[in-house]
Amino acid sequence: EQERLRREEQARLEAIARAEEEARRKAEAERIEAERKAEEERLMAAAQAAEAAGDKQTADALAEAAIEVTEAAKEEVAAVVSEPVTVAPVVLPKATPKLQGGPVYREVWSAECVDVVVLCRAVSEGKASRECVLPNMPALNKMATALKNTMNIPGIRAVSRRV
């Protein structure tokens, strides 16, 4: 089922890529045609101006140039349109099938403290959040029970309460 869905998605993406390539080629052909028309009109206007001025030879040469431009542009459009559509194949990663009864693994990240002193220094310098350092309350409570009022640890206070 996953393989079928992957193939369908790949075919859909290839169809989109083909359509985009066709649109690009059509736009290119339209651009070439517009340039051809502009050039032909310019040459024909120059030919008419030359003919009106009585220069028949220049008028004929410009009219011939206009025809050549038209033919060259038509050949260029034909080349662009007849060019085969080459679309890079879309490669989708295969879905990893879940093996029946076999192990399936996933990656889980966690942190481990390799040097408490360096961590505490980083917290004091503001390079790490205070949330990174938590007091070890079971160990501190045992020390408070043993030392009572004589417990003297900076940032820690021994508290007595009746129960």
Short mmCIF file of C-alpha atoms in Angstrom, two decimals:
data_model
loop_
_atom_site.label_atom_id
_atom_site.label_comp_id
_atom_site.label_asym_id
_atom_site.label_seq_id
_atom_site.Cartn_x
_atom_site.Cartn_y
_atom_site.Cartn_z
CA GLU A 1 0.00 0.00 0.00
CA GLN A 2 2.79 2.43 0.93
CA GLU A 3 4.63 1.64 -2.29
CA ARG A 4 1.50 2.32 -4.35
CA LEU A 5 0.98 5.67 -2.62
CA ARG A 6 4.63 6.57 -3.17
CA ARG A 7 4.35 5.75 -6.89
CA GLU A 8 1.14 7.81 -7.21
CA GLU A 9 2.76 10.79 -5.51
CA GLN A 10 5.84 10.46 -7.73
CA ALA A 11 3.65 10.35 -10.85
CA ARG A 12 1.71 13.40 -9.64
CA LEU A 13 4.92 15.37 -9.04
CA GLU A 14 6.30 14.37 -12.45
CA ALA A 15 3.06 15.54 -14.12
CA ILE A 16 3.36 18.89 -12.36
CA ALA A 17 6.99 19.21 -13.47
CA ARG A 18 6.02 18.36 -17.07
CA ALA A 19 3.23 20.95 -17.04
CA GLU A 20 5.62 23.60 -15.69
CA GLU A 21 8.16 22.76 -18.42
CA GLU A 22 5.44 22.98 -21.10
CA ALA A 23 4.35 26.37 -19.74
CA ARG A 24 7.95 27.59 -19.77
CA ARG A 25 8.38 26.48 -23.39
CA LYS A 26 5.10 28.10 -24.42
CA ALA A 27 6.13 31.37 -22.76
CA GLU A 28 9.49 31.21 -24.54
CA ALA A 29 7.75 30.67 -27.90
CA GLU A 30 5.42 33.61 -27.23
CA ARG A 31 8.39 35.82 -26.32
CA ILE A 32 10.20 34.87 -29.54
CA GLU A 33 7.05 35.54 -31.57
CA ALA A 34 6.58 38.97 -29.96
CA GLU A 35 10.21 39.87 -30.70
CA ARG A 36 9.76 38.69 -34.29
CA LYS A 37 6.65 40.82 -34.79
CA ALA A 38 8.32 43.89 -33.31
CA GLU A 39 11.39 43.45 -35.52
CA GLU A 40 9.26 42.77 -38.62
CA GLU A 41 7.15 45.88 -37.97
CA ARG A 42 10.28 47.97 -37.45
CA LEU A 43 11.82 46.73 -40.72
CA MET A 44 8.58 47.14 -42.68
CA ALA A 45 8.14 50.70 -41.34
CA ALA A 46 11.73 51.48 -42.37
CA ALA A 47 11.07 49.93 -45.81
CA GLN A 48 7.91 52.02 -46.26
CA ALA A 49 9.80 55.15 -45.20
CA ALA A 50 12.60 54.37 -47.67
CA GLU A 51 10.09 53.70 -50.45
CA ALA A 52 8.28 56.95 -49.69
CA ALA A 53 11.63 58.73 -49.86
CA GLY A 54 12.17 57.19 -53.31
CA ASP A 55 14.92 54.72 -52.31
CA LYS A 56 13.50 51.58 -53.92
CA GLN A 57 16.69 49.53 -53.42
CA THR A 58 16.82 50.13 -49.63
CA ALA A 59 13.08 49.46 -49.36
CA ASP A 60 13.48 46.11 -51.13
CA ALA A 61 16.47 45.20 -48.92
CA LEU A 62 14.54 46.03 -45.72
CA ALA A 63 11.48 44.07 -46.89
CA GLU A 64 13.74 41.09 -47.64
CA ALA A 65 15.33 41.42 -44.18
CA ALA A 66 11.85 41.43 -42.61
CA ILE A 67 11.02 38.19 -44.41
CA GLU A 68 14.30 36.62 -43.26
CA VAL A 69 13.65 37.67 -39.64
CA THR A 70 10.18 36.11 -39.84
CA GLU A 71 11.53 32.84 -41.19
CA ALA A 72 14.36 32.70 -38.64
CA ALA A 73 11.93 33.36 -35.78
CA LYS A 74 9.56 30.66 -37.04
CA GLU A 75 12.44 28.17 -37.10
CA GLU A 76 13.46 29.18 -33.57
CA VAL A 77 9.88 28.77 -32.29
CA ALA A 78 9.66 25.38 -34.00
CA ALA A 79 12.92 24.33 -32.35
CA VAL A 80 11.71 25.40 -28.91
CA VAL A 81 8.32 23.72 -29.32
CA SER A 82 9.69 20.49 -30.81
CA GLU A 83 12.39 20.20 -28.16
CA PRO A 84 11.62 17.08 -26.11
CA VAL A 85 10.39 17.68 -22.61
CA THR A 86 13.05 16.55 -20.19
CA VAL A 87 11.93 16.54 -16.61
CA ALA A 88 14.26 15.35 -13.90
CA PRO A 89 12.71 12.31 -12.24
CA VAL A 90 11.25 12.99 -8.83
CA VAL A 91 12.63 10.52 -6.33
CA LEU A 92 10.63 10.00 -3.19
CA PRO A 93 12.18 7.96 -0.40
CA LYS A 94 10.64 4.57 0.02
CA ALA A 95 8.59 4.17 3.12
CA THR A 96 10.24 1.79 5.53
CA PRO A 97 7.81 -1.05 5.94
CA LYS A 98 7.05 -2.25 9.42
CA LEU A 99 8.30 -5.80 9.62
CA GLN A 100 5.76 -8.25 10.89
CA GLY A 101 6.93 -9.24 14.35
CA GLY A 102 10.37 -7.70 13.82
CA PRO A 103 11.89 -4.91 15.86
CA VAL A 104 11.14 -1.31 14.91
CA TYR A 105 13.55 1.31 16.23
CA ARG A 106 13.29 5.03 16.71
CA GLU A 107 15.84 7.55 17.83
CA VAL A 108 15.46 9.09 21.30
CA TRP A 109 17.76 11.85 22.56
CA SER A 110 18.67 12.58 26.15
CA ALA A 111 21.39 14.46 28.01
CA GLU A 112 23.97 13.30 30.50
CA CYS A 113 26.10 15.45 32.75
CA VAL A 114 29.79 14.77 32.22
CA ASP A 115 31.20 17.57 34.45
CA VAL A 116 29.06 19.22 37.15
CA VAL A 117 31.67 21.91 37.87
CA VAL A 118 31.75 23.06 34.25
CA LEU A 119 27.94 23.04 34.16
CA CYS A 120 27.71 25.15 37.35
CA ARG A 121 30.29 27.60 35.96
CA ALA A 122 28.27 27.92 32.75
CA VAL A 123 25.12 28.64 34.77
CA SER A 124 26.92 31.26 36.89
CA GLU A 125 28.31 32.95 33.76
CA GLY A 126 24.84 32.99 32.17
CA LYS A 127 25.79 30.59 29.35
CA ALA A 128 23.31 27.95 30.55
CA SER A 129 19.85 28.23 32.09
CA ARG A 130 19.37 27.84 35.84
CA GLU A 131 16.96 25.04 35.00
CA CYS A 132 19.99 22.94 34.04
CA VAL A 133 21.07 22.70 37.70
CA LEU A 134 18.72 21.24 40.30
CA PRO A 135 19.72 20.68 43.92
CA ASN A 136 19.91 17.08 45.00
CA MET A 137 17.21 17.36 47.69
CA PRO A 138 17.50 13.82 49.08
CA ALA A 139 21.24 14.32 49.72
CA LEU A 140 20.69 17.83 51.15
CA ASN A 141 17.93 16.58 53.47
CA LYS A 142 20.24 13.84 54.81
CA MET A 143 22.96 16.42 55.45
CA ALA A 144 20.45 18.72 57.23
CA THR A 145 19.30 15.83 59.38
CA ALA A 146 22.90 15.02 60.34
CA LEU A 147 24.28 18.58 60.75
CA LYS A 148 21.13 20.40 61.95
CA ASN A 149 21.95 24.09 62.79
CA THR A 150 25.62 23.70 61.87
CA MET A 151 24.88 23.04 58.18
CA ASN A 152 26.70 25.76 56.20
CA ILE A 153 26.34 25.44 52.40
CA PRO A 154 26.06 28.66 50.35
CA GLY A 155 22.55 28.98 48.94
CA ILE A 156 21.18 26.22 51.21
CA ARG A 157 19.41 26.78 54.54
CA ALA A 158 18.65 24.10 57.16
CA VAL A 159 14.98 24.28 58.19
CA SER A 160 13.42 22.63 61.19
CA ARG A 161 9.71 21.85 61.36
CA ARG A 162 7.55 19.90 63.77
CA VAL A 163 5.41 17.04 62.65
#
